Amino acid sequence: MRHVYAQGVEPALTPNTIMPEPWQTCNCIGDWHYNTSVYERGYRTAENLVKQLVDIVSKNGNLLLNIPLRADGTYDEKASQFLDELEAWMTPNGESIFGTRPWVKFGEGPVAEKNIAINAQGFNEGQYNGMDYRDIRFNQTKKYLYVTAMGWPADGKLVIKSLAKGNKDFRKSISSVWLLGYGKVKAKQTAEGLIVSLPQPCNRIAPVLRISK
């Protein structure tokens, strides 16, 4: 596990800031036990789950995920498809999740700038359904800064405002940007932001950039 146990954070609750201490939240792709009516309606998508995972990690958190099992201890074909899609994203992009820490800010974009309300049950994961390429999350290791956009821009142009030329948080000139699962991509640091030219999507969920520190 990347982090350990929850410290005052309710299940399925995601704060809108970087927490000073590691924390954990939990969620399920369907119900906490096997529920045929939930199976018939359909489970959460891997895209929705990845967005939540990336957001949580950017805020110093860990996600505990439950997969409901049938009475014989096996998971069904819908859960199998979910896990296959999650694996397809995690295999090339997992280095941006495991062993990483928050950056100086968790993210930027329309959702990051909102005060996300939490309902009476403590859930607020509905925010992830509205995220797109403008919603960006950051995390880091000692060697790299990872930048994840919550979608692929249709024109292939991704602008990361927090990495604009002369910004106070990443003063190093950025000359090399790698797209995980693809390779080196063209990027230019301007007063507007770091402008990255992305290729055709190399995964179905979200692009992850790796920048040397």
Coordinates of C-alpha atoms in Angstrom, one line a residue:
M1 CA 0.0 0.0 0.0
R2 CA 1.1 3.5 -0.7
H3 CA -0.1 4.9 2.6
V4 CA -1.6 3.4 5.7
Y5 CA -4.8 4.1 7.7
A6 CA -7.4 6.9 7.7
Q7 CA -6.9 9.7 10.1
G8 CA -10.2 11.4 10.6
V9 CA -11.4 11.1 7.0
E10 CA -14.8 9.5 6.4
P11 CA -15.3 6.8 3.7
A12 CA -15.6 8.2 0.2
L13 CA -14.8 11.7 1.4
T14 CA -12.2 13.6 -0.6
P15 CA -10.9 16.9 0.9
N16 CA -10.3 19.8 -1.4
T17 CA -6.7 20.4 -0.2
I18 CA -3.5 18.6 0.5
M19 CA -3.8 16.9 3.9
P20 CA -0.8 17.3 6.2
E21 CA -0.9 13.7 7.3
P22 CA -1.4 10.5 5.2
W23 CA -5.1 9.5 5.1
Q24 CA -7.2 6.8 3.5
T25 CA -10.7 6.6 2.0
C26 CA -12.5 3.6 0.7
N27 CA -15.0 3.0 -2.1
C28 CA -16.6 0.2 -4.1
I29 CA -17.2 -0.3 -7.8
G30 CA -20.8 -1.4 -7.0
D31 CA -22.0 -2.3 -3.5
W32 CA -20.2 -3.4 -0.5
H33 CA -21.7 -6.8 -0.8
Y34 CA -22.8 -8.6 -3.9
N35 CA -26.0 -7.0 -5.1
T36 CA -27.7 -8.2 -8.3
S37 CA -29.7 -5.0 -8.8
V38 CA -26.5 -3.0 -8.8
Y39 CA -24.9 -5.5 -11.2
E40 CA -27.9 -5.0 -13.5
R41 CA -27.6 -1.2 -13.4
G42 CA -23.8 -1.4 -14.0
Y43 CA -20.7 -0.7 -12.0
R44 CA -18.5 2.4 -11.8
T45 CA -16.3 2.9 -14.8
A46 CA -12.5 2.6 -14.7
E47 CA -12.3 6.1 -16.0
N48 CA -14.3 7.5 -13.0
L49 CA -12.2 5.4 -10.6
V50 CA -8.8 6.5 -12.0
K51 CA -9.9 10.2 -11.7
Q52 CA -10.7 9.6 -8.1
L53 CA -7.5 7.8 -7.4
V54 CA -5.3 10.4 -9.0
D55 CA -7.2 13.2 -7.1
I56 CA -6.8 11.4 -3.8
V57 CA -3.1 10.7 -4.3
S58 CA -2.5 14.3 -5.2
K59 CA -3.9 15.2 -1.7
N60 CA -1.7 12.8 0.3
G61 CA -4.3 10.1 0.4
N62 CA -4.7 6.4 -0.4
L63 CA -7.7 4.6 -1.9
L64 CA -9.0 1.3 -0.6
L65 CA -11.1 -0.3 -3.4
N66 CA -13.7 -3.0 -2.8
I67 CA -14.7 -5.5 -5.6
P68 CA -18.0 -7.3 -4.7
L69 CA -17.7 -11.0 -4.9
R70 CA -20.4 -13.6 -5.6
A71 CA -21.3 -16.3 -3.0
D72 CA -18.7 -18.6 -4.5
G73 CA -15.9 -16.1 -3.9
T74 CA -15.6 -15.1 -7.6
Y75 CA -16.2 -11.8 -9.3
D76 CA -18.5 -11.4 -12.3
E77 CA -17.7 -10.5 -15.9
K78 CA -18.5 -6.8 -15.4
A79 CA -16.1 -6.6 -12.5
S80 CA -13.6 -8.5 -14.7
Q81 CA -13.9 -5.9 -17.5
F82 CA -13.5 -3.1 -14.9
L83 CA -10.3 -4.6 -13.6
D84 CA -8.9 -5.2 -17.1
E85 CA -9.5 -1.5 -18.0
L86 CA -8.0 -0.4 -14.7
E87 CA -4.9 -2.6 -15.3
A88 CA -4.6 -1.2 -18.9
W89 CA -4.2 2.3 -17.4
M90 CA -2.1 1.4 -14.4
T91 CA 0.5 -0.7 -16.2
P92 CA 2.1 2.2 -18.1
N93 CA 1.1 4.9 -15.6
G94 CA 1.5 3.3 -12.2
E95 CA 4.8 5.0 -11.5
S96 CA 2.8 8.2 -11.1
I97 CA 0.8 6.6 -8.2
F98 CA 3.0 4.2 -6.3
G99 CA 5.7 5.7 -4.1
T100 CA 4.8 9.3 -4.9
R101 CA 4.1 12.3 -2.7
P102 CA 2.0 15.5 -3.1
W103 CA 3.6 18.4 -4.9
V104 CA 3.3 22.0 -3.5
K105 CA -0.3 22.1 -4.9
F106 CA -2.6 19.3 -5.7
G107 CA -4.0 20.6 -8.9
E108 CA -5.5 23.2 -11.1
G109 CA -8.6 23.6 -13.3
P110 CA -12.4 24.2 -12.9
V111 CA -13.0 21.5 -10.2
A112 CA -9.9 22.4 -8.2
E113 CA -11.2 25.9 -7.9
K114 CA -14.6 24.9 -6.6
N115 CA -15.6 24.3 -3.0
I116 CA -16.9 20.8 -3.5
A117 CA -19.9 20.1 -1.3
I118 CA -20.2 16.9 0.7
N119 CA -23.7 15.4 1.2
A120 CA -25.1 14.0 4.4
Q121 CA -23.6 10.6 3.9
G122 CA -20.1 12.0 3.3
F123 CA -19.9 11.2 -0.4
N124 CA -18.6 13.7 -3.0
E125 CA -17.3 11.5 -5.8
G126 CA -19.9 13.0 -8.2
Q127 CA -17.3 15.7 -8.9
Y128 CA -15.3 13.2 -11.0
N129 CA -18.0 12.8 -13.6
G130 CA -17.5 16.4 -14.7
M131 CA -13.7 16.5 -15.0
D132 CA -12.0 16.9 -18.3
Y133 CA -8.5 17.8 -19.7
R134 CA -8.6 21.2 -18.0
D135 CA -8.6 19.5 -14.6
I136 CA -5.0 18.6 -13.8
R137 CA -3.4 16.9 -10.8
F138 CA 0.2 16.8 -9.6
N139 CA 2.4 14.5 -7.5
Q140 CA 6.1 13.8 -7.3
T141 CA 9.1 11.7 -6.4
K142 CA 12.5 13.1 -5.7
K143 CA 13.4 12.8 -9.3
Y144 CA 10.2 13.6 -11.2
L145 CA 7.1 15.7 -11.2
Y146 CA 4.0 13.9 -12.5
V147 CA 1.2 15.8 -14.2
T148 CA -2.1 14.0 -14.9
A149 CA -4.8 15.6 -17.0
M150 CA -8.3 14.1 -16.4
G151 CA -8.9 13.6 -20.1
W152 CA -7.4 14.1 -23.5
P153 CA -7.8 17.5 -25.3
A154 CA -9.5 17.1 -28.6
D155 CA -6.9 19.3 -30.4
G156 CA -4.0 17.7 -28.6
K157 CA -3.0 20.9 -26.9
L158 CA -2.6 20.7 -23.1
V159 CA -1.8 23.9 -21.2
I160 CA -0.5 23.5 -17.6
K161 CA -0.8 27.0 -16.1
S162 CA 1.0 26.1 -12.9
L163 CA 4.2 25.4 -14.9
A164 CA 4.2 28.8 -16.7
K165 CA 7.6 30.3 -17.3
G166 CA 8.8 32.2 -14.2
N167 CA 6.4 30.5 -11.9
K168 CA 7.5 30.3 -8.2
D169 CA 6.8 26.6 -7.7
F170 CA 8.9 25.1 -10.4
R171 CA 11.7 27.5 -11.3
K172 CA 13.7 25.0 -13.4
S173 CA 13.4 25.5 -17.2
I174 CA 11.5 22.6 -18.6
S175 CA 13.0 21.2 -21.8
S176 CA 12.0 17.5 -21.7
V177 CA 8.5 16.1 -21.1
W178 CA 7.6 12.4 -21.4
L179 CA 4.2 11.0 -21.9
L180 CA 4.0 7.7 -20.0
G181 CA 3.2 4.8 -22.3
Y182 CA 4.3 6.8 -25.4
G183 CA 7.6 8.6 -25.1
K184 CA 9.0 12.2 -25.4
V185 CA 6.5 14.9 -26.6
K186 CA 6.9 18.4 -27.7
A187 CA 6.5 21.1 -25.0
K188 CA 7.1 24.8 -24.7
Q189 CA 7.2 26.9 -21.5
T190 CA 5.5 30.3 -22.0
A191 CA 4.0 32.9 -19.8
E192 CA 0.6 31.2 -20.3
G193 CA 1.8 27.9 -19.1
L194 CA 3.6 24.7 -20.2
I195 CA 2.1 24.0 -23.6
V196 CA 2.3 20.3 -24.4
S197 CA 1.5 18.8 -27.8
L198 CA -0.1 15.4 -27.2
P199 CA -0.3 12.6 -29.8
Q200 CA -3.5 10.5 -30.4
P201 CA -4.6 9.0 -27.1
C202 CA -2.4 6.1 -26.0
N203 CA -4.9 5.1 -23.3
R204 CA -8.6 5.4 -22.9
I205 CA -8.6 7.4 -19.7
A206 CA -6.0 10.1 -18.9
P207 CA -2.5 11.2 -20.1
V208 CA 0.3 11.3 -17.5
L209 CA 3.3 13.5 -18.1
R210 CA 6.7 12.9 -16.4
I211 CA 9.0 15.9 -16.0
S212 CA 12.5 15.8 -14.6
K213 CA 13.1 17.9 -11.5

